[in-house]
CSV table of C-alpha atoms in Angstrom, one decimal:
chain,number,residue,atom,x,y,z
A,1,MET,CA,-71.0,24.8,-7.1
A,2,ALA,CA,-70.0,28.2,-5.8
A,3,ASP,CA,-69.2,28.6,-2.1
A,4,ARG,CA,-72.1,29.7,0.0
A,5,LEU,CA,-70.5,29.4,3.4
A,6,SER,CA,-70.9,32.2,6.0
A,7,ALA,CA,-67.9,34.2,7.2
A,8,ARG,CA,-67.4,31.9,10.2
A,9,GLY,CA,-68.0,28.9,8.1
A,10,VAL,CA,-65.2,29.7,5.6
A,11,LEU,CA,-62.9,30.6,8.5
A,12,ALA,CA,-63.6,27.2,10.1
A,13,ALA,CA,-63.0,25.4,6.8
A,14,LEU,CA,-59.6,27.1,6.2
A,15,ALA,CA,-58.0,27.8,9.6
A,16,ASP,CA,-56.2,25.2,11.6
A,17,ASP,CA,-58.4,24.0,14.5
A,18,SER,CA,-58.6,26.4,17.5
A,19,THR,CA,-56.2,28.9,16.1
A,20,PHE,CA,-58.5,31.7,15.0
A,21,ASP,CA,-58.2,34.8,17.2
A,22,GLU,CA,-60.6,37.6,16.2
A,23,LEU,CA,-59.2,41.1,16.1
A,24,PRO,CA,-61.0,43.8,18.1
A,25,SER,CA,-63.3,46.0,16.1
A,26,PRO,CA,-62.5,49.7,16.1
A,27,ALA,CA,-65.2,51.9,17.8
A,28,ARG,CA,-67.0,54.5,15.7
A,29,PRO,CA,-69.7,56.9,17.0
A,30,SER,CA,-73.2,55.8,16.0
A,31,ARG,CA,-75.4,58.1,14.0
A,32,PRO,CA,-79.1,57.5,13.4
A,33,ASP,CA,-79.6,55.6,10.1
A,34,GLY,CA,-75.9,56.1,9.3
A,35,PRO,CA,-73.9,59.0,7.9
A,36,LEU,CA,-76.6,60.0,5.4
A,37,GLY,CA,-79.5,59.5,7.7
A,38,TRP,CA,-80.9,57.0,5.2
A,39,PRO,CA,-84.4,56.0,6.2
A,40,GLY,CA,-84.6,52.5,7.5
A,41,TYR,CA,-80.8,51.8,7.5
A,42,ASP,CA,-80.7,51.0,11.2
A,43,ALA,CA,-83.5,48.6,10.8
A,44,SER,CA,-81.8,46.9,7.8
A,45,ARG,CA,-78.6,46.5,9.9
A,46,SER,CA,-80.5,45.1,12.8
A,47,ARG,CA,-82.2,42.5,10.6
A,48,ALA,CA,-78.9,41.6,9.0
A,49,ALA,CA,-77.3,41.2,12.5
A,50,GLU,CA,-80.2,39.0,13.6
A,51,ARG,CA,-80.0,36.8,10.5
A,52,THR,CA,-76.2,36.3,10.5
A,53,GLY,CA,-75.1,36.8,14.1
A,54,GLU,CA,-72.6,39.4,12.9
A,55,ASP,CA,-72.6,43.2,13.5
A,56,GLU,CA,-70.7,44.0,10.2
A,57,SER,CA,-70.0,42.5,6.9
A,58,VAL,CA,-66.4,41.3,7.7
A,59,VAL,CA,-64.8,39.2,10.4
A,60,CYS,CA,-61.1,39.7,10.8
A,61,GLY,CA,-58.6,37.8,12.9
A,62,VAL,CA,-55.3,35.9,13.0
A,63,ALA,CA,-55.1,32.2,12.4
A,64,ARG,CA,-52.8,29.5,11.2
A,65,VAL,CA,-53.4,27.9,7.8
A,66,GLY,CA,-51.4,24.7,7.4
A,67,GLY,CA,-49.2,26.0,10.2
A,68,THR,CA,-48.5,29.4,8.7
A,69,ARG,CA,-49.9,32.4,10.6
A,70,ALA,CA,-51.8,34.9,8.6
A,71,VAL,CA,-54.4,37.7,9.0
A,72,LEU,CA,-57.7,36.4,7.6
A,73,ILE,CA,-60.5,38.7,6.4
A,74,ALA,CA,-63.7,36.9,5.9
A,75,PHE,CA,-66.7,38.6,4.2
A,76,GLU,CA,-70.3,37.8,5.4
A,77,PHE,CA,-72.4,38.1,2.3
A,78,GLY,CA,-75.6,37.6,4.4
A,79,PHE,CA,-74.9,41.0,6.0
A,80,LEU,CA,-76.2,43.5,3.5
A,81,GLY,CA,-74.6,41.6,0.6
A,82,GLY,CA,-71.1,41.8,2.1
A,83,SER,CA,-71.1,45.4,1.2
A,84,LEU,CA,-68.5,47.9,2.3
A,85,GLY,CA,-69.4,50.9,4.5
A,86,GLU,CA,-67.4,53.1,6.9
A,87,ARG,CA,-67.3,50.5,9.7
A,88,THR,CA,-66.2,47.9,7.2
A,89,GLY,CA,-63.4,50.2,6.2
A,90,ASP,CA,-62.4,50.6,9.9
A,91,ARG,CA,-62.1,46.9,10.3
A,92,LEU,CA,-60.2,46.3,7.1
A,93,GLU,CA,-57.8,49.1,7.9
A,94,ALA,CA,-57.2,47.6,11.4
A,95,ALA,CA,-56.6,44.2,9.9
A,96,TYR,CA,-54.0,45.3,7.5
A,97,ALA,CA,-52.3,47.4,10.2
A,98,ALA,CA,-52.2,44.3,12.5
A,99,ALA,CA,-50.6,42.3,9.6
A,100,ARG,CA,-47.8,44.8,9.2
A,101,GLU,CA,-47.2,45.1,12.9
A,102,ARG,CA,-47.0,41.3,13.3
A,103,ARG,CA,-45.2,40.7,9.9
A,104,LEU,CA,-48.0,38.4,8.6
A,105,PRO,CA,-49.5,37.8,5.2
A,106,VAL,CA,-53.0,38.9,4.5
A,107,VAL,CA,-55.7,36.6,3.2
A,108,PRO,CA,-59.0,38.3,2.1
A,109,LEU,CA,-61.8,35.7,1.7
A,110,VAL,CA,-64.0,37.9,-0.4
A,111,ALA,CA,-67.8,37.6,-1.0
A,112,THR,CA,-69.3,41.1,-1.7
A,113,GLY,CA,-71.6,42.9,-3.9
A,114,GLY,CA,-69.7,46.2,-3.6
A,115,SER,CA,-70.2,49.5,-1.8
A,116,ARG,CA,-73.1,50.2,0.5
A,117,MET,CA,-75.8,52.4,-1.1
A,118,GLN,CA,-77.1,53.7,2.2
A,119,GLU,CA,-73.8,55.4,2.9
A,120,GLY,CA,-73.3,56.9,-0.5
A,121,MET,CA,-69.9,58.3,-1.5
A,122,LEU,CA,-68.6,57.7,2.0
A,123,ALA,CA,-69.0,54.0,1.3
A,124,LEU,CA,-67.3,54.3,-2.0
A,125,THR,CA,-64.3,56.1,-0.6
A,126,GLN,CA,-63.6,53.0,1.6
A,127,LEU,CA,-62.0,51.5,-1.5
A,128,GLN,CA,-59.3,54.2,-1.3
A,129,ARG,CA,-58.7,53.2,2.3
A,130,VAL,CA,-58.4,49.6,1.3
A,131,ALA,CA,-56.1,50.4,-1.6
A,132,ARG,CA,-53.9,52.4,0.7
A,133,GLN,CA,-53.6,49.6,3.2
A,134,SER,CA,-52.9,47.1,0.5
A,135,ALA,CA,-50.1,49.3,-0.9
A,136,LEU,CA,-48.6,49.8,2.6
A,137,THR,CA,-48.6,46.1,3.1
A,138,ARG,CA,-47.0,45.5,-0.3
A,139,GLN,CA,-44.3,48.0,0.6
A,140,ALA,CA,-43.7,46.2,3.8
A,141,GLY,CA,-42.8,43.0,1.8
A,142,LEU,CA,-45.8,41.0,3.0
A,143,ALA,CA,-47.8,38.7,0.7
A,144,GLN,CA,-51.5,39.0,0.0
A,145,VAL,CA,-53.4,35.9,-1.2
A,146,ALA,CA,-57.1,36.5,-2.0
A,147,VAL,CA,-59.8,33.9,-2.2
A,148,VAL,CA,-62.7,35.1,-4.3
A,149,ARG,CA,-65.9,33.5,-3.4
A,150,ASP,CA,-69.5,33.8,-4.8
A,151,PRO,CA,-70.1,36.6,-5.5
A,152,THR,CA,-67.2,38.9,-5.7
A,153,THR,CA,-68.1,42.1,-7.6
A,154,GLY,CA,-67.7,45.8,-7.6
A,155,GLY,CA,-65.0,47.6,-5.6
A,156,GLY,CA,-64.4,44.5,-3.4
A,157,TRP,CA,-63.1,42.7,-6.5
A,158,ALA,CA,-61.2,45.7,-7.8
A,159,THR,CA,-59.3,46.1,-4.5
A,160,LEU,CA,-59.2,43.2,-2.1
A,161,GLY,CA,-59.6,40.6,-4.9
A,162,ALA,CA,-57.8,41.6,-8.1
A,163,GLY,CA,-55.3,43.7,-6.1
A,164,ALA,CA,-53.8,40.8,-4.3
A,165,ASP,CA,-50.5,39.2,-5.2
A,166,VAL,CA,-52.1,35.8,-5.9
A,167,VAL,CA,-55.8,35.3,-6.6
A,168,LEU,CA,-57.5,32.0,-6.0
A,169,ALA,CA,-61.2,31.5,-7.0
A,170,LEU,CA,-63.9,29.0,-6.3
A,171,PRO,CA,-65.5,27.2,-9.2
A,172,GLY,CA,-68.6,28.8,-10.5
A,173,ALA,CA,-68.2,32.0,-8.5
A,174,GLN,CA,-69.5,35.2,-9.9
A,175,VAL,CA,-66.5,37.4,-10.3
A,176,GLY,CA,-66.4,40.8,-12.1
A,177,PHE,CA,-66.4,44.5,-11.6
A,178,ALA,CA,-70.0,44.8,-12.7
A,179,GLY,CA,-72.6,43.2,-10.5
A,180,SER,CA,-75.5,41.2,-11.9
A,181,ARG,CA,-78.0,44.2,-11.5
A,182,VAL,CA,-75.8,46.8,-13.3
A,183,ARG,CA,-74.6,44.9,-16.4
A,184,PRO,CA,-76.0,45.5,-19.9
A,185,ALA,CA,-79.1,43.5,-20.5
A,186,ASP,CA,-77.4,41.5,-23.3
A,187,ALA,CA,-74.2,40.8,-21.4
A,188,ASP,CA,-72.9,37.2,-21.5
A,189,PRO,CA,-73.1,35.9,-17.9
A,190,ALA,CA,-70.3,33.5,-18.7
A,191,ALA,CA,-67.9,36.5,-18.9
A,192,TYR,CA,-68.5,37.3,-15.2
A,193,THR,CA,-67.2,34.0,-13.7
A,194,ALA,CA,-64.1,32.7,-12.0
A,195,GLU,CA,-63.4,30.6,-15.0
A,196,ALA,CA,-63.6,33.6,-17.4
A,197,GLN,CA,-61.3,35.6,-15.1
A,198,LEU,CA,-58.8,32.8,-15.2
A,199,ALA,CA,-58.9,32.7,-19.0
A,200,ALA,CA,-58.4,36.5,-19.0
A,201,GLY,CA,-55.3,36.4,-16.8
A,202,ALA,CA,-56.9,38.0,-13.7
A,203,VAL,CA,-57.1,34.9,-11.6
A,204,ASP,CA,-54.2,32.4,-10.9
A,205,ALA,CA,-56.2,29.3,-10.3
A,206,VAL,CA,-59.8,28.0,-9.8
A,207,VAL,CA,-59.6,25.7,-6.8
A,208,PRO,CA,-62.3,23.2,-5.8
A,209,PRO,CA,-63.6,23.8,-2.2
A,210,GLU,CA,-62.2,20.5,-0.9
A,211,GLU,CA,-58.7,21.5,-2.1
A,212,LEU,CA,-58.7,25.1,-1.0
A,213,ARG,CA,-57.3,24.7,2.5
A,214,GLY,CA,-54.3,22.7,1.2
A,215,THR,CA,-53.7,25.0,-1.7
A,216,LEU,CA,-53.9,28.1,0.4
A,217,ALA,CA,-51.5,26.5,3.0
A,218,ARG,CA,-49.0,25.8,0.2
A,219,TRP,CA,-49.1,29.4,-1.1
A,220,LEU,CA,-48.7,30.9,2.4
A,221,ARG,CA,-45.8,28.6,3.2
A,222,LEU,CA,-44.0,29.4,0.0
A,223,LEU,CA,-44.5,33.1,0.1
A,224,THR,CA,-43.3,33.6,3.7
A,225,ARG,CA,-39.8,32.2,3.4
A,226,PRO,CA,-37.4,35.0,2.1
A,227,SER,CA,-33.8,34.2,1.3
A,228,ARG,CA,-30.8,36.2,0.2
A,229,VAL,CA,-29.0,33.1,-1.2
A,230,PRO,CA,-29.1,32.8,-5.1
A,231,ALA,CA,-30.8,29.7,-6.4
A,232,PRO,CA,-28.3,27.2,-7.8
A,233,PRO,CA,-28.7,26.3,-11.5
A,234,PRO,CA,-30.3,22.9,-12.1
A,235,GLY,CA,-28.2,20.1,-13.5
A,236,ALA,CA,-28.5,19.2,-17.2
A,237,LEU,CA,-31.1,16.6,-18.0
A,238,GLY,CA,-30.2,16.0,-21.6
A,239,ASP,CA,-27.8,13.4,-23.1
A,240,SER,CA,-24.2,13.2,-22.0
A,241,ALA,CA,-22.7,13.7,-25.5
A,242,GLY,CA,-20.6,16.5,-24.2
A,243,LEU,CA,-20.3,20.0,-25.7
A,244,PRO,CA,-21.3,20.5,-29.4
A,245,ALA,CA,-18.6,20.3,-31.9
A,246,THR,CA,-19.9,23.1,-34.2
A,247,GLY,CA,-22.4,25.9,-34.1
A,248,TRP,CA,-24.9,24.0,-36.2
A,249,ASP,CA,-24.5,21.0,-34.0
A,250,ALA,CA,-25.5,23.2,-31.1
A,251,VAL,CA,-28.6,24.4,-33.0
A,252,ARG,CA,-29.5,20.8,-34.0
A,253,ARG,CA,-29.3,19.5,-30.4
A,254,ALA,CA,-31.2,22.4,-29.0
A,255,ARG,CA,-34.0,21.9,-31.5
A,256,SER,CA,-34.2,18.2,-31.0
A,257,SER,CA,-37.7,16.9,-30.0
A,258,ARG,CA,-36.0,14.5,-27.6
A,259,ARG,CA,-34.4,17.3,-25.5
A,260,PRO,CA,-35.9,17.9,-22.0
A,261,ARG,CA,-38.2,20.9,-21.8
A,262,ALA,CA,-39.1,23.3,-18.9
A,263,ALA,CA,-41.6,21.0,-17.2
A,264,ALA,CA,-39.0,18.3,-16.8
A,265,TYR,CA,-36.5,20.7,-15.3
A,266,LEU,CA,-39.0,22.1,-12.9
A,267,ASP,CA,-40.2,18.7,-11.8
A,268,ALA,CA,-36.6,17.6,-11.2
A,269,TYR,CA,-35.7,20.8,-9.3
A,270,PHE,CA,-38.7,21.3,-7.0
A,271,THR,CA,-40.2,19.0,-4.5
A,272,ASP,CA,-43.4,21.1,-4.6
A,273,ARG,CA,-44.5,24.0,-6.7
A,274,VAL,CA,-47.5,26.2,-7.4
A,275,ALA,CA,-48.2,28.3,-10.5
A,276,ILE,CA,-49.3,31.8,-11.1
A,277,SER,CA,-51.3,32.5,-14.2
A,278,GLY,CA,-51.9,35.6,-16.2
A,279,ASP,CA,-50.5,39.1,-16.8
A,280,ARG,CA,-53.3,41.0,-15.2
A,281,CYS,CA,-53.8,42.8,-18.5
A,282,GLY,CA,-56.2,40.3,-20.1
A,283,GLY,CA,-53.7,37.7,-21.3
A,284,THR,CA,-52.1,34.3,-20.6
A,285,ASP,CA,-49.4,32.3,-22.3
A,286,PRO,CA,-49.6,28.8,-20.8
A,287,ASP,CA,-47.9,27.3,-23.9
A,288,GLY,CA,-44.9,29.6,-23.8
A,289,MET,CA,-44.1,30.6,-20.2
A,290,LEU,CA,-44.5,28.8,-16.9
A,291,CYS,CA,-44.3,30.9,-13.7
A,292,GLY,CA,-44.7,30.2,-10.0
A,293,PHE,CA,-43.0,29.4,-6.7
A,294,GLY,CA,-41.6,26.1,-5.5
A,295,GLU,CA,-39.6,24.4,-2.8
A,296,HIS,CA,-35.9,23.5,-3.5
A,297,GLU,CA,-33.8,22.0,-0.8
A,298,GLY,CA,-36.1,23.3,1.9
A,299,ARG,CA,-36.4,26.9,0.7
A,300,THR,CA,-38.6,28.9,-1.6
A,301,VAL,CA,-37.4,29.7,-5.2
A,302,ALA,CA,-39.6,31.6,-7.7
A,303,TYR,CA,-39.4,30.4,-11.3
A,304,ALA,CA,-40.1,31.8,-14.8
A,305,ALA,CA,-39.5,29.2,-17.5
A,306,GLN,CA,-39.8,29.3,-21.3
A,307,THR,CA,-41.2,26.1,-22.8
A,308,GLY,CA,-39.5,26.0,-26.2
A,309,ALA,CA,-42.3,27.8,-28.0
A,310,ALA,CA,-42.2,31.4,-29.2
A,311,THR,CA,-43.1,33.5,-26.2
A,312,ARG,CA,-46.2,35.7,-26.4
A,313,PRO,CA,-46.5,39.2,-24.9
A,314,ALA,CA,-48.7,37.9,-22.1
A,315,GLY,CA,-45.9,35.5,-21.2
A,316,TYR,CA,-43.3,38.2,-20.8
A,317,ARG,CA,-45.7,40.3,-18.7
A,318,THR,CA,-46.5,37.3,-16.5
A,319,ALA,CA,-42.8,36.7,-16.0
A,320,ALA,CA,-42.2,40.3,-15.1
A,321,ARG,CA,-45.1,40.1,-12.6
A,322,LEU,CA,-43.4,37.0,-11.1
A,323,VAL,CA,-40.0,38.7,-10.8
A,324,ARG,CA,-41.4,41.8,-9.2
A,325,LEU,CA,-43.4,39.8,-6.7
A,326,ALA,CA,-40.4,37.6,-5.8
A,327,ASP,CA,-38.2,40.7,-5.5
A,328,ARG,CA,-40.7,42.4,-3.1
A,329,LEU,CA,-41.0,39.3,-0.9
A,330,GLY,CA,-37.2,38.7,-0.9
A,331,ILE,CA,-37.4,35.3,-2.7
A,332,PRO,CA,-34.6,34.2,-5.2
A,333,VAL,CA,-35.6,33.6,-8.8
A,334,LEU,CA,-34.7,30.9,-11.2
A,335,THR,CA,-35.3,31.5,-14.9
A,336,LEU,CA,-35.1,28.9,-17.7
A,337,VAL,CA,-34.4,30.2,-21.2
A,338,ASP,CA,-35.8,28.2,-24.1
A,339,THR,CA,-37.4,29.9,-27.0
A,340,PRO,CA,-36.7,30.4,-30.7
A,341,GLY,CA,-37.6,34.0,-30.0
A,342,ALA,CA,-40.5,36.3,-29.2
A,343,ALA,CA,-43.8,35.7,-31.1
A,344,ASN,CA,-43.6,38.0,-34.1
A,345,ASP,CA,-47.0,37.7,-35.8
A,346,ALA,CA,-49.3,40.6,-36.2
A,347,GLU,CA,-51.4,39.7,-33.2
A,348,ALA,CA,-48.3,39.8,-31.0
A,349,GLU,CA,-47.6,43.3,-32.2
A,350,ARG,CA,-51.1,44.3,-31.4
A,351,GLN,CA,-50.7,42.9,-27.9
A,352,GLY,CA,-47.6,45.0,-27.3
A,353,ALA,CA,-44.7,42.6,-27.9
A,354,GLY,CA,-42.1,45.3,-27.6
A,355,PRO,CA,-43.4,46.9,-24.4
A,356,ALA,CA,-43.9,43.5,-22.8
A,357,ILE,CA,-40.3,42.5,-23.5
A,358,ALA,CA,-39.1,45.9,-22.3
A,359,GLU,CA,-41.1,45.3,-19.1
A,360,LEU,CA,-39.4,42.0,-18.4
A,361,PHE,CA,-35.9,43.5,-19.2
A,362,GLY,CA,-36.7,46.2,-16.6
A,363,ALA,CA,-38.0,43.8,-14.0
A,364,VAL,CA,-34.9,41.6,-14.2
A,365,ALA,CA,-32.5,44.6,-14.3
A,366,ALA,CA,-34.2,46.3,-11.2
A,367,ALA,CA,-34.5,43.1,-9.1
A,368,ARG,CA,-32.6,43.2,-5.8
A,369,THR,CA,-33.3,39.6,-5.1
A,370,PRO,CA,-30.8,37.2,-6.7
A,371,VAL,CA,-31.7,35.9,-10.2
A,372,THR,CA,-30.2,32.7,-11.6
A,373,THR,CA,-30.7,31.7,-15.3
A,374,LEU,CA,-30.1,28.4,-17.1
A,375,VAL,CA,-30.3,28.2,-20.9
A,376,VAL,CA,-31.8,24.8,-21.5
A,377,GLY,CA,-32.5,24.9,-25.2
A,378,GLU,CA,-32.8,27.6,-27.8
A,379,GLY,CA,-31.7,31.1,-26.8
A,380,GLY,CA,-33.3,33.1,-29.6
A,381,SER,CA,-32.4,36.8,-29.6
A,382,GLY,CA,-33.9,39.5,-27.3
A,383,GLY,CA,-36.9,37.4,-26.7
A,384,ALA,CA,-34.6,35.0,-24.8
A,385,LEU,CA,-32.2,37.5,-23.3
A,386,ALA,CA,-35.0,39.4,-21.6
A,387,LEU,CA,-35.3,36.5,-19.1
A,388,ALA,CA,-31.6,36.1,-18.6
A,389,ALA,CA,-29.8,37.3,-15.4
A,390,PRO,CA,-26.8,39.6,-16.2
A,391,GLY,CA,-23.7,38.0,-14.7
A,392,ASN,CA,-25.4,34.8,-13.5
A,393,THR,CA,-26.5,32.9,-16.6
A,394,TRP,CA,-25.5,29.3,-17.2
A,395,ALA,CA,-26.1,26.8,-20.1
A,396,THR,CA,-26.6,23.1,-20.7
A,397,PRO,CA,-24.6,21.3,-23.3
A,398,ASP,CA,-27.6,20.9,-25.6
A,399,SER,CA,-28.3,24.6,-25.8
A,400,TYR,CA,-27.3,27.7,-27.8
A,401,PHE,CA,-27.7,31.5,-27.4
A,402,SER,CA,-27.6,33.7,-30.4
A,403,VAL,CA,-28.2,37.3,-31.5
A,404,ILE,CA,-30.6,35.7,-34.1
A,405,ALA,CA,-31.2,32.3,-35.5
A,406,PRO,CA,-28.5,31.3,-38.1
A,407,GLU,CA,-31.1,31.0,-40.9
A,408,LEU,CA,-32.3,34.5,-40.3
A,409,ALA,CA,-28.8,35.9,-39.9
A,410,ALA,CA,-27.9,34.4,-43.3
A,411,ALA,CA,-31.1,35.9,-44.8
A,412,ILE,CA,-30.4,39.3,-43.4
A,413,LEU,CA,-26.8,39.2,-44.8
A,414,LYS,CA,-28.2,37.9,-48.2
A,415,LEU,CA,-26.2,34.8,-48.0
A,416,PRO,CA,-27.1,31.6,-49.9
A,417,PRO,CA,-28.7,28.7,-48.0
A,418,ARG,CA,-25.5,26.7,-48.1
A,419,GLU,CA,-24.0,29.4,-45.8
A,420,VAL,CA,-26.4,28.8,-42.9
A,421,GLU,CA,-24.3,26.2,-41.1
A,422,PRO,CA,-21.0,28.2,-41.5
A,423,THR,CA,-23.0,31.3,-40.2
A,424,ALA,CA,-23.8,29.3,-37.0
A,425,ASP,CA,-20.1,28.9,-36.4
A,426,ARG,CA,-19.3,32.5,-37.1
A,427,LEU,CA,-22.0,33.6,-34.6
A,428,ARG,CA,-20.2,31.7,-31.9
A,429,ILE,CA,-23.4,30.4,-30.3
A,430,ARG,CA,-22.1,27.2,-28.6
A,431,PRO,CA,-22.1,27.1,-24.8
A,432,GLN,CA,-18.3,27.0,-24.7
A,433,ASP,CA,-18.2,30.0,-27.0
A,434,LEU,CA,-20.5,31.9,-24.7
A,435,VAL,CA,-18.3,31.2,-21.8
A,436,GLU,CA,-15.2,32.4,-23.6
A,437,LEU,CA,-17.1,35.6,-24.7
A,438,GLY,CA,-18.1,36.2,-21.1
A,439,VAL,CA,-21.8,36.0,-22.0
A,440,ILE,CA,-22.5,33.2,-19.5
A,441,ARG,CA,-20.7,32.0,-16.4
A,442,GLY,CA,-20.3,28.4,-17.3
A,443,THR,CA,-22.0,25.2,-18.4
A,444,VAL,CA,-23.7,22.7,-16.1
A,445,GLY,CA,-23.4,18.9,-16.1
A,446,PRO,CA,-25.9,16.2,-15.1
């Protein structure tokens, strides 16, 4: 069931008791029936105010959520469909400015049908104001966590919702750029839901109402603890057989089905973690890349971890999104390398495998926040290297890192099958070889 709470209702449901302090509303000269002189506009506003008890479609203030202070922006859908007009823009601008002045994250609690028809293009241009305020807040290194309620459509979705760093959605909420009255007659309504946006990589999680307060509190806590100290590499979780004797032994151990994968490393490393999902370009790669933020020894560390599968373009783009966000918020990053390589099927090429890998290489190279990498399994070519931190990469004893898989190297060099294992030795792919070559800093023990 989608959320139908009023603005005050959703604030009461999420804010810690007695902590909400409403921000003053900027004054704007009143004009009869608004800026366009739209007949009956004043009467419509009066009826909306009488029905909701509000004088505009947003309520803005500062509150604590799970102990973390934030600026909350709650939409009142009962006031002209939560639409944006000039006075809405005034309040939104003031709320973002207050967040920057007080160094607080921003939490838009969105429920809107879009821009207000009775104010014409002046209403639509409020989206530019909102986008500008969001950009300034992003540049200030402050997090934005949106909660999209029912409905969230039009420009409100395309700015306050989809433009946030993290997007949480309520189950069954109508979410999409096109509102219900402007879609094609034969449009599938299921495509305009929170669940569809999650599948398309535009939403990070669909959260039941009873879990929203706790989930939002976890996100705010994790995203508001910057640190300049690099994340330490995790300890090895695999067997204690020591370093591999040969290159092929390294390959065999890295490919073992008994070897611990990313989820095991993340569970051991973090006491609490939350995941981001999607590349914001229409794709997800839940089977190939795990990304999010977690708590390690009392501080926040971001993570991007390959799972042992071939990584798809959406996985690389999601990891790049993670690294850029952590960099902007000043949060150190841990990456786990484990892939036979980038997905190389025709669909991966159509989805932009090369540009996606390039995007991740660029995000890691440009990061000012410290990035730490641990190779926990297969390090297959550039599809693995894109996630690795130059100068701060480590490896477990049951891993390898290679310019290409030994079988493929032998094939490219036109060597017979019997030469595959010797080729693994010649490539010098064992963890101890990589240390000697200066590719990694060292190996980690249990």
